[in-house]
Coordinates of C-alpha atoms in Angstrom, one line a residue:
X1 CA -17.9 -209.3 -47.2
X2 CA -19.3 -207.1 -50.0
X3 CA -22.8 -208.1 -48.9
X4 CA -22.1 -207.1 -45.3
X5 CA -20.6 -203.8 -46.5
X6 CA -23.6 -203.1 -48.6
X7 CA -25.9 -203.8 -45.7
X8 CA -24.0 -201.5 -43.4
X9 CA -24.0 -198.8 -46.0
X10 CA -27.7 -199.2 -46.4
X11 CA -28.3 -199.0 -42.7
X12 CA -26.3 -195.8 -42.5
X13 CA -28.4 -194.3 -45.3
X14 CA -31.6 -195.3 -43.6
X15 CA -30.4 -194.1 -40.3
X16 CA -29.5 -190.7 -41.7
X17 CA -32.9 -190.4 -43.5
X18 CA -34.8 -191.3 -40.3
X19 CA -32.8 -188.9 -38.1
X20 CA -33.3 -186.0 -40.6
X21 CA -37.0 -186.8 -40.8
X22 CA -37.3 -186.9 -37.0
X23 CA -35.6 -183.6 -36.5
X24 CA -37.9 -182.0 -39.0
X25 CA -40.9 -183.5 -37.2
X26 CA -39.8 -182.1 -33.9
X27 CA -38.6 -178.6 -34.8
X28 CA -41.6 -177.9 -37.1
X29 CA -44.1 -178.8 -34.4
X30 CA -44.5 -176.2 -31.6
X31 CA -46.4 -178.6 -29.3
X32 CA -43.7 -181.3 -29.5
X33 CA -40.9 -178.8 -29.0
X34 CA -42.7 -177.5 -25.9
X35 CA -42.9 -181.0 -24.4
X36 CA -39.6 -182.5 -25.5
X37 CA -37.3 -179.5 -25.1
X38 CA -38.8 -176.9 -22.9
X39 CA -41.0 -178.9 -20.5
X40 CA -38.0 -180.3 -18.6
X41 CA -36.4 -176.9 -18.2
X42 CA -39.7 -175.2 -17.2
X43 CA -40.9 -177.9 -14.7
X44 CA -37.6 -178.3 -13.0
X45 CA -37.2 -174.5 -12.6
X46 CA -40.7 -173.9 -11.4
X47 CA -40.6 -176.8 -8.9
X48 CA -37.2 -175.7 -7.6
X49 CA -38.3 -172.2 -7.2
X50 CA -41.3 -173.4 -5.2
X51 CA -39.1 -175.5 -2.9
X52 CA -36.3 -172.9 -2.8
X53 CA -36.8 -172.0 0.9
X54 CA -36.1 -175.7 1.5
X55 CA -37.2 -175.6 5.2
X56 CA -40.5 -174.4 6.6
X57 CA -39.9 -171.6 9.0
X58 CA -42.0 -169.3 11.3
X59 CA -45.1 -171.4 11.6
X60 CA -47.7 -169.4 13.6
X61 CA -49.1 -170.9 16.8
X62 CA -51.4 -169.9 19.5
X63 CA -50.7 -170.2 23.3
X64 CA -53.5 -170.3 25.9
X65 CA -51.7 -169.3 29.1
X66 CA -54.2 -170.0 32.0
X67 CA -51.3 -169.9 34.5
X68 CA -50.2 -166.3 33.8
X69 CA -47.1 -166.6 36.0
X70 CA -43.5 -165.9 35.4
X71 CA -42.8 -169.6 34.9
X72 CA -45.4 -170.0 32.2
X73 CA -44.3 -166.8 30.5
X74 CA -40.7 -168.1 30.4
X75 CA -42.1 -171.3 28.7
X76 CA -44.0 -169.2 26.1
X77 CA -40.8 -167.2 25.4
X78 CA -39.0 -170.4 24.4
X79 CA -41.5 -171.0 21.6
X80 CA -40.2 -167.8 19.9
X81 CA -36.5 -168.5 20.3
X82 CA -36.4 -171.2 17.6
X83 CA -36.7 -170.5 13.9
X84 CA -39.6 -172.9 13.3
X85 CA -42.4 -171.4 15.3
X86 CA -43.6 -168.1 16.7
X87 CA -46.5 -167.2 19.0
X88 CA -48.9 -165.2 16.8
X89 CA -51.9 -165.2 19.1
X90 CA -52.6 -165.5 22.8
X91 CA -56.3 -166.6 22.8
X92 CA -58.1 -166.4 26.1
X93 CA -59.8 -169.7 25.9
X94 CA -60.0 -172.9 23.7
X95 CA -63.0 -171.7 21.7
X96 CA -61.2 -168.7 20.5
X97 CA -58.1 -170.8 19.7
X98 CA -60.2 -173.3 17.8
X99 CA -61.6 -170.5 15.6
X100 CA -58.1 -169.2 14.8
X101 CA -57.1 -172.8 14.1
X102 CA -60.0 -173.5 11.7
X103 CA -59.4 -170.1 10.0
X104 CA -55.8 -171.2 9.3
X105 CA -54.5 -168.3 11.3
X106 CA -52.5 -170.7 13.4
X107 CA -51.3 -174.3 12.9
X108 CA -50.8 -175.3 16.5
X109 CA -52.2 -174.6 20.0
X110 CA -50.4 -174.9 23.3
X111 CA -52.6 -175.0 26.4
X112 CA -50.9 -174.2 29.7
X113 CA -53.2 -175.0 32.7
X114 CA -53.7 -172.7 35.7
X115 CA -51.8 -175.1 38.1
X116 CA -48.7 -175.2 35.9
X117 CA -46.4 -173.3 38.2
X118 CA -47.8 -174.8 41.3
X119 CA -47.1 -178.4 40.2
X120 CA -43.8 -177.6 38.5
X121 CA -42.3 -175.9 41.6
X122 CA -44.0 -178.4 44.0
X123 CA -42.2 -181.3 42.5
X124 CA -45.2 -182.7 40.7
X125 CA -45.7 -183.5 37.1
X126 CA -47.1 -180.5 35.1
X127 CA -49.1 -181.2 32.0
X128 CA -49.0 -179.0 28.9
X129 CA -51.4 -179.9 26.1
X130 CA -50.3 -179.6 22.4
X131 CA -52.7 -179.5 19.5
X132 CA -51.1 -179.7 16.0
X133 CA -52.5 -179.6 12.5
X134 CA -51.7 -183.2 11.3
X135 CA -53.4 -182.6 7.9
X136 CA -50.2 -180.9 6.7
X137 CA -47.2 -183.0 7.8
X138 CA -44.6 -180.3 7.3
X139 CA -46.6 -177.9 9.5
X140 CA -47.2 -180.7 12.0
X141 CA -43.5 -181.7 12.1
X142 CA -42.2 -178.1 12.7
X143 CA -44.8 -177.3 15.4
X144 CA -44.5 -180.5 17.3
X145 CA -40.7 -180.7 17.2
X146 CA -40.2 -177.1 18.3
X147 CA -42.8 -177.1 21.1
X148 CA -41.8 -180.5 22.5
X149 CA -38.1 -179.5 22.4
X150 CA -38.9 -176.2 24.2
X151 CA -40.9 -178.0 26.9
X152 CA -38.2 -180.6 27.3
X153 CA -35.5 -177.9 27.8
X154 CA -37.7 -176.1 30.3
X155 CA -38.4 -179.3 32.2
X156 CA -34.7 -180.1 32.3
X157 CA -33.8 -176.6 33.5
X158 CA -36.4 -176.8 36.3
X159 CA -35.1 -180.2 37.4
X160 CA -31.5 -178.9 37.3
X161 CA -32.4 -175.9 39.6
X162 CA -34.3 -178.2 41.9
X163 CA -31.2 -180.5 42.3
X164 CA -28.9 -177.6 42.9
X165 CA -31.3 -176.3 45.6
X166 CA -31.1 -179.7 47.3
X167 CA -27.3 -179.5 47.5
X168 CA -26.2 -181.3 44.4
X169 CA -23.1 -179.9 42.6
X170 CA -23.4 -178.8 39.0
X171 CA -21.8 -181.9 37.4
X172 CA -24.1 -184.1 39.3
X173 CA -27.2 -182.0 38.4
X174 CA -26.1 -182.0 34.7
X175 CA -25.6 -185.8 34.7
X176 CA -29.1 -186.3 36.2
X177 CA -31.0 -183.9 34.0
X178 CA -29.1 -184.8 30.8
X179 CA -27.7 -188.3 31.3
X180 CA -26.9 -188.8 27.6
X181 CA -25.4 -186.1 25.4
X182 CA -25.8 -186.7 21.7
X183 CA -24.6 -185.1 18.5
X184 CA -26.8 -185.2 15.4
X185 CA -25.3 -185.2 11.9
X186 CA -27.7 -185.0 9.0
X187 CA -26.1 -187.1 6.2
X188 CA -26.7 -186.2 2.5
X189 CA -29.3 -183.5 3.4
X190 CA -27.6 -181.4 6.1
X191 CA -30.2 -178.7 6.2
X192 CA -33.2 -181.1 6.0
X193 CA -34.4 -179.3 2.9
X194 CA -37.6 -180.5 1.2
X195 CA -36.3 -179.5 -2.2
X196 CA -33.1 -181.4 -1.8
X197 CA -35.2 -184.4 -0.8
X198 CA -37.7 -184.5 -3.5
X199 CA -36.3 -182.7 -6.6
X200 CA -33.9 -185.4 -7.8
X201 CA -36.8 -187.8 -8.0
X202 CA -39.1 -185.3 -9.7
X203 CA -36.4 -184.6 -12.3
X204 CA -36.1 -188.3 -13.2
X205 CA -39.9 -188.6 -13.5
X206 CA -40.1 -185.5 -15.6
X207 CA -37.5 -186.9 -18.0
X208 CA -39.6 -190.1 -18.5
X209 CA -43.0 -188.4 -18.7
X210 CA -42.0 -185.7 -21.2
X211 CA -40.4 -188.4 -23.4
X212 CA -43.6 -190.5 -23.2
X213 CA -45.9 -187.6 -24.0
X214 CA -43.7 -185.9 -26.7
X215 CA -42.7 -189.1 -28.6
X216 CA -46.3 -190.3 -28.2
X217 CA -47.5 -187.1 -29.9
X218 CA -45.3 -187.6 -32.8
X219 CA -46.4 -191.3 -33.1
X220 CA -50.0 -190.3 -32.9
X221 CA -49.6 -187.6 -35.6
X222 CA -47.9 -190.1 -37.9
X223 CA -50.6 -192.7 -37.4
X224 CA -53.4 -190.1 -37.8
X225 CA -52.0 -188.8 -41.1
X226 CA -50.4 -192.1 -42.2
X227 CA -46.9 -190.8 -42.4
X228 CA -44.9 -193.9 -41.3
X229 CA -44.3 -195.0 -44.8
X230 CA -42.5 -191.7 -45.5
X231 CA -39.7 -192.9 -43.4
X232 CA -38.5 -195.0 -46.3
X233 CA -35.9 -193.1 -48.3
X234 CA -36.6 -192.3 -52.0
X235 CA -35.8 -195.2 -54.3
X236 CA -36.5 -197.9 -51.7
X237 CA -39.6 -200.0 -51.5
X238 CA -39.1 -201.2 -48.0
X239 CA -37.1 -200.3 -44.9
X240 CA -35.5 -202.2 -42.0
X241 CA -37.2 -201.6 -38.7
X242 CA -34.0 -201.4 -36.6
X243 CA -32.6 -198.2 -38.3
X244 CA -36.0 -196.5 -37.7
X245 CA -36.0 -197.2 -34.0
X246 CA -32.3 -196.5 -33.6
X247 CA -32.4 -193.3 -35.6
X248 CA -35.4 -192.0 -33.7
X249 CA -33.7 -192.9 -30.4
X250 CA -30.5 -191.1 -31.3
X251 CA -32.4 -187.9 -32.1
X252 CA -34.2 -187.9 -28.7
X253 CA -31.0 -188.9 -26.9
X254 CA -29.2 -185.9 -28.5
X255 CA -32.0 -183.5 -27.4
X256 CA -32.1 -184.8 -23.8
X257 CA -28.3 -184.9 -23.6
X258 CA -28.4 -181.1 -23.9
X259 CA -31.2 -180.5 -21.5
X260 CA -29.9 -183.0 -19.0
X261 CA -26.4 -181.3 -19.0
X262 CA -28.1 -178.0 -18.1
X263 CA -30.0 -179.7 -15.3
X264 CA -27.0 -181.6 -13.8
X265 CA -24.4 -178.9 -14.3
X266 CA -26.1 -175.5 -14.0
X267 CA -29.5 -176.1 -12.4
X268 CA -28.1 -178.2 -9.6
X269 CA -25.5 -175.5 -8.8
X270 CA -28.1 -172.7 -9.0
X271 CA -30.3 -174.3 -6.3
X272 CA -27.4 -175.8 -4.3
X273 CA -28.5 -179.5 -4.6
X274 CA -25.9 -182.1 -3.5
X275 CA -23.6 -183.2 -6.3
X276 CA -21.7 -186.1 -4.7
X277 CA -21.6 -188.6 -7.7
X278 CA -18.6 -189.1 -9.9
X279 CA -18.9 -187.8 -13.5
X280 CA -18.4 -191.2 -15.1
X281 CA -21.1 -192.9 -13.0
X282 CA -23.6 -190.2 -13.7
X283 CA -22.9 -190.3 -17.4
X284 CA -23.3 -194.1 -17.6
X285 CA -26.4 -194.0 -15.5
X286 CA -28.0 -191.2 -17.6
X287 CA -27.2 -193.0 -20.8
X288 CA -28.8 -196.2 -19.7
X289 CA -31.8 -194.4 -18.1
X290 CA -32.5 -192.4 -21.2
X291 CA -32.2 -195.5 -23.4
X292 CA -34.8 -197.3 -21.4
X293 CA -37.2 -194.2 -21.4
X294 CA -36.7 -193.7 -25.1
X295 CA -37.4 -197.4 -26.0
X296 CA -40.5 -197.4 -23.8
X297 CA -41.7 -194.1 -25.4
X298 CA -41.2 -195.3 -29.0
X299 CA -42.9 -198.6 -28.2
X300 CA -46.0 -196.9 -26.7
X301 CA -46.0 -194.3 -29.5
X302 CA -46.9 -197.0 -32.0
X303 CA -50.2 -197.6 -30.2
X304 CA -51.6 -194.1 -30.4
X305 CA -53.9 -193.4 -33.3
X306 CA -54.3 -189.7 -32.6
X307 CA -52.0 -186.9 -31.6
X308 CA -53.7 -186.0 -28.3
X309 CA -53.9 -189.6 -27.1
X310 CA -50.5 -189.6 -25.4
X311 CA -51.3 -186.4 -23.5
X312 CA -54.7 -187.7 -22.3
X313 CA -53.5 -191.1 -21.3
X314 CA -50.0 -190.4 -19.9
X315 CA -50.3 -187.0 -18.2
X316 CA -52.2 -188.4 -15.1
X317 CA -49.5 -191.1 -14.6
X318 CA -46.8 -188.7 -13.3
X319 CA -47.9 -188.6 -9.7
X320 CA -48.6 -192.4 -9.4
X321 CA -45.1 -193.1 -10.9
X322 CA -43.5 -190.8 -8.4
X323 CA -45.2 -192.5 -5.6
X324 CA -44.3 -196.0 -6.9
X325 CA -40.6 -195.0 -7.0
X326 CA -40.5 -195.2 -3.2
X327 CA -39.6 -191.5 -2.6
X328 CA -42.9 -189.9 -1.5
X329 CA -43.8 -193.0 0.4
X330 CA -41.4 -195.7 1.7
X331 CA -41.1 -198.9 -0.3
X332 CA -41.8 -200.9 2.9
X333 CA -45.3 -199.4 3.1
X334 CA -46.2 -200.1 -0.6
X335 CA -48.1 -203.4 -1.3
X336 CA -45.8 -206.0 -3.0
X337 CA -48.0 -206.3 -6.1
X338 CA -48.0 -202.5 -6.5
X339 CA -44.3 -202.3 -6.0
X340 CA -43.6 -204.9 -8.6
X341 CA -45.9 -203.2 -11.0
X342 CA -43.8 -200.1 -10.7
X343 CA -40.7 -202.0 -11.6
X344 CA -41.8 -202.2 -15.2
X345 CA -41.2 -198.4 -15.5
X346 CA -37.7 -197.0 -15.9
X347 CA -38.4 -194.2 -13.4
X348 CA -38.7 -196.6 -10.5
X349 CA -35.1 -197.8 -11.0
X350 CA -33.9 -194.5 -12.2
X351 CA -35.1 -192.5 -9.2
X352 CA -33.4 -194.9 -6.8
X353 CA -30.1 -195.0 -8.7
X354 CA -30.0 -191.3 -9.2
X355 CA -30.6 -190.5 -5.6
X356 CA -27.9 -192.9 -4.5
X357 CA -25.4 -191.6 -7.0
X358 CA -26.0 -187.9 -7.0
X359 CA -27.1 -187.3 -3.4
X360 CA -25.4 -190.1 -1.5
X361 CA -22.3 -190.4 -3.7
X362 CA -22.7 -194.1 -4.5
X363 CA -20.2 -195.8 -6.8
X364 CA -21.1 -197.9 -9.9
X365 CA -21.0 -201.3 -8.2
X366 CA -23.4 -200.0 -5.5
X367 CA -26.0 -199.1 -8.1
X368 CA -25.3 -202.0 -10.4
X369 CA -28.6 -203.7 -9.7
X370 CA -30.6 -200.6 -10.8
X371 CA -28.5 -200.1 -13.9
X372 CA -28.8 -203.8 -14.8
X373 CA -32.6 -203.5 -14.5
X374 CA -32.6 -200.4 -16.8
X375 CA -30.5 -202.3 -19.4
X376 CA -33.0 -205.2 -19.3
X377 CA -35.9 -202.7 -19.7
X378 CA -34.1 -201.0 -22.6
X379 CA -33.7 -204.3 -24.4
X380 CA -37.2 -205.4 -23.8
X381 CA -38.8 -202.1 -24.8
X382 CA -36.4 -201.7 -27.7
X383 CA -37.6 -205.0 -29.1
X384 CA -41.2 -204.0 -28.5
X385 CA -40.6 -200.7 -30.3
X386 CA -39.1 -202.6 -33.4
X387 CA -42.1 -205.0 -33.4
X388 CA -44.6 -202.2 -33.0
X389 CA -43.0 -200.0 -35.7
X390 CA -42.9 -203.0 -38.1
X391 CA -46.6 -203.7 -37.6
X392 CA -47.6 -200.1 -38.1
X393 CA -45.6 -199.7 -41.3
X394 CA -46.9 -203.0 -42.6
X395 CA -50.5 -202.1 -41.8
X396 CA -50.1 -198.7 -43.4
X397 CA -48.4 -200.0 -46.5
X398 CA -51.1 -202.7 -47.0
X399 CA -53.8 -200.0 -46.6
X400 CA -52.1 -197.8 -49.2
X401 CA -51.7 -200.8 -51.7
X402 CA -55.4 -201.7 -51.2
X403 CA -56.5 -198.2 -51.9

């Protein structure tokens, strides 16, 4: 029992020494502070401000009206009634419209042929051509939906009037022109906002990436200047690896607990993102997610020999990891081998779980699979961090003894 008590006391002493040393390393290094403390706040704010409008509105289009009749003018007016598009130009021919299109003055072209009214009123099928800029999917979506909806309403109204003229009563004409009435309810993202869609995933990736880079910078600095052996408190010749990893992890967890509270409590309210998850579920998830990210970061930090290595090697991985999470591109479209590769990163599980909890209001049992995967990753990477730290300290100690 005395031996166990002495061991616990020793661990507490070592833990305190490591945490004090880690705090000093962070708060005396401007670059590390910028990455670990301010990067999450800066990136989340900048991205949220960029996506603040949420929905793309007032996309300019051009309309070539070769018919020049009251019927065609009524159709053109409908393109201005919705919030998504407006008629910015009325080019006289397709060549002029193409020039406006390639100059990015307009993002869609509607071509109304000269026989539009004749066919429409004569009971024939009138053809209206639509050209949309598919190189920018948000522009394409807004232009295509608005124009097609307007044309569809116009066609239904013409058919309705035609049926009334033939002697049909109003209910019969309505049933023929609109046989099915539907109501659309946008669940979880009622305004179809792009920021609401993408920002939760971006925040999770930012948390992981800033940890990887910031902790990697500290690890590279220690390796470069051979400072790992200074973790050992005065009066001790050796130190256990577990208190080093645990102490460092608690320091990073305390820092990210503060910044994450700002993100989840103030930032989410400022930008009106959905907050449908229960507090307990969010806290448990964030604790497990940060544990997995910290363990991975410490494990990788033992591999860097120079301070800049983490920045050079990890900065470019942010976008691929966001894509592998299944947010920017559906999981069903990702090759299986690439999808399973992404599962070794905490962000892949974290993005899915966070979206389901915070945006969709999922309960703990509904995200148990993702939390379980994060726990497994935390244990695996925690073990790798202990092994890596032990090998680095041993190598550094042996080098100092030889010299």
